PDB file of C-alpha atoms in Angstrom:
ATOM      1  CA  MET A   1     -58.442   6.092  20.099  1.00  0.00           C
ATOM      2  CA  GLN A   2     -57.093   2.574  20.459  1.00  0.00           C
ATOM      3  CA  ALA A   3     -53.675   3.753  19.245  1.00  0.00           C
ATOM      4  CA  VAL A   4     -53.547   6.413  21.969  1.00  0.00           C
ATOM      5  CA  LYS A   5     -54.383   3.849  24.640  1.00  0.00           C
ATOM      6  CA  HIS A   6     -51.736   1.483  23.279  1.00  0.00           C
ATOM      7  CA  GLU A   7     -49.108   4.260  23.293  1.00  0.00           C
ATOM      8  CA  ALA A   8     -49.989   5.149  26.886  1.00  0.00           C
ATOM      9  CA  LEU A   9     -49.802   1.536  28.047  1.00  0.00           C
ATOM     10  CA  ASP A  10     -46.517   1.020  26.198  1.00  0.00           C
ATOM     11  CA  THR A  11     -45.067   4.163  27.782  1.00  0.00           C
ATOM     12  CA  ILE A  12     -46.082   3.003  31.253  1.00  0.00           C
ATOM     13  CA  ALA A  13     -44.740  -0.508  30.632  1.00  0.00           C
ATOM     14  CA  ARG A  14     -41.299   0.905  29.764  1.00  0.00           C
ATOM     15  CA  LEU A  15     -41.004   2.785  33.057  1.00  0.00           C
ATOM     16  CA  PRO A  16     -38.961   1.272  35.886  1.00  0.00           C
ATOM     17  CA  GLU A  17     -40.909  -0.849  38.370  1.00  0.00           C
ATOM     18  CA  ASP A  18     -40.351   1.728  41.104  1.00  0.00           C
ATOM     19  CA  ALA A  19     -41.830   4.625  39.085  1.00  0.00           C
ATOM     20  CA  ASP A  20     -44.288   6.615  41.139  1.00  0.00           C
ATOM     21  CA  MET A  21     -47.601   8.096  40.019  1.00  0.00           C
ATOM     22  CA  GLU A  22     -46.010  11.505  39.456  1.00  0.00           C
ATOM     23  CA  GLU A  23     -43.499  10.024  36.987  1.00  0.00           C
ATOM     24  CA  ILE A  24     -46.241   8.100  35.185  1.00  0.00           C
ATOM     25  CA  MET A  25     -48.389  11.208  34.870  1.00  0.00           C
ATOM     26  CA  TYR A  26     -45.434  13.290  33.667  1.00  0.00           C
ATOM     27  CA  ARG A  27     -44.539  10.760  30.962  1.00  0.00           C
ATOM     28  CA  LEU A  28     -48.141  10.630  29.747  1.00  0.00           C
ATOM     29  CA  TYR A  29     -48.251  14.447  29.750  1.00  0.00           C
ATOM     30  CA  VAL A  30     -45.114  14.598  27.595  1.00  0.00           C
ATOM     31  CA  LEU A  31     -46.461  11.899  25.278  1.00  0.00           C
ATOM     32  CA  GLU A  32     -49.722  13.820  24.787  1.00  0.00           C
ATOM     33  CA  ASN A  33     -47.917  17.075  24.054  1.00  0.00           C
ATOM     34  CA  ILE A  34     -45.692  15.384  21.477  1.00  0.00           C
ATOM     35  CA  ARG A  35     -48.799  13.851  19.875  1.00  0.00           C
ATOM     36  CA  ARG A  36     -50.511  17.254  19.725  1.00  0.00           C
ATOM     37  CA  GLY A  37     -47.413  18.861  18.236  1.00  0.00           C
ATOM     38  CA  GLN A  38     -47.187  16.202  15.553  1.00  0.00           C
ATOM     39  CA  GLN A  39     -50.877  16.650  14.790  1.00  0.00           C
ATOM     40  CA  ASP A  40     -50.441  20.434  14.499  1.00  0.00           C
ATOM     41  CA  ALA A  41     -47.467  19.982  12.179  1.00  0.00           C
ATOM     42  CA  THR A  42     -49.462  17.607   9.980  1.00  0.00           C
ATOM     43  CA  GLN A  43     -52.255  20.197   9.774  1.00  0.00           C
ATOM     44  CA  GLY A  44     -49.795  22.960   8.884  1.00  0.00           C
ATOM     45  CA  LYS A  45     -50.223  24.762  12.199  1.00  0.00           C
ATOM     46  CA  ILE A  46     -46.563  25.621  12.549  1.00  0.00           C
ATOM     47  CA  GLN A  47     -44.339  28.653  12.972  1.00  0.00           C
ATOM     48  CA  SER A  48     -40.790  29.130  11.793  1.00  0.00           C
ATOM     49  CA  ALA A  49     -38.029  29.550  14.357  1.00  0.00           C
ATOM     50  CA  GLU A  50     -37.734  33.178  13.303  1.00  0.00           C
ATOM     51  CA  GLU A  51     -41.437  33.789  14.026  1.00  0.00           C
ATOM     52  CA  VAL A  52     -41.115  32.209  17.452  1.00  0.00           C
ATOM     53  CA  LEU A  53     -38.048  34.308  18.287  1.00  0.00           C
ATOM     54  CA  ARG A  54     -39.865  37.482  17.213  1.00  0.00           C
ATOM     55  CA  ASP A  55     -42.808  36.549  19.433  1.00  0.00           C
ATOM     56  CA  ILE A  56     -40.507  35.881  22.389  1.00  0.00           C
ATOM     57  CA  GLN A  57     -38.848  39.264  21.994  1.00  0.00           C
ATOM     58  CA  THR A  58     -42.220  40.990  22.459  1.00  0.00           C
ATOM     59  CA  TRP A  59     -42.785  39.393  25.851  1.00  0.00           C
TER      60      TRP A  59
END
């Protein structure tokens, strides 16, 4: 948990001083989704590009 907090604080610290709350929340949202994607990949919860394209075609 401490690593997540550190990543969030580091992300916020790198934003420009005039960043608004919406920008801060968006950056944290992106950071969390990247973290979840990396976690899924580590756990083998992935799909090939071909599988994704097949799924998209059924929409």
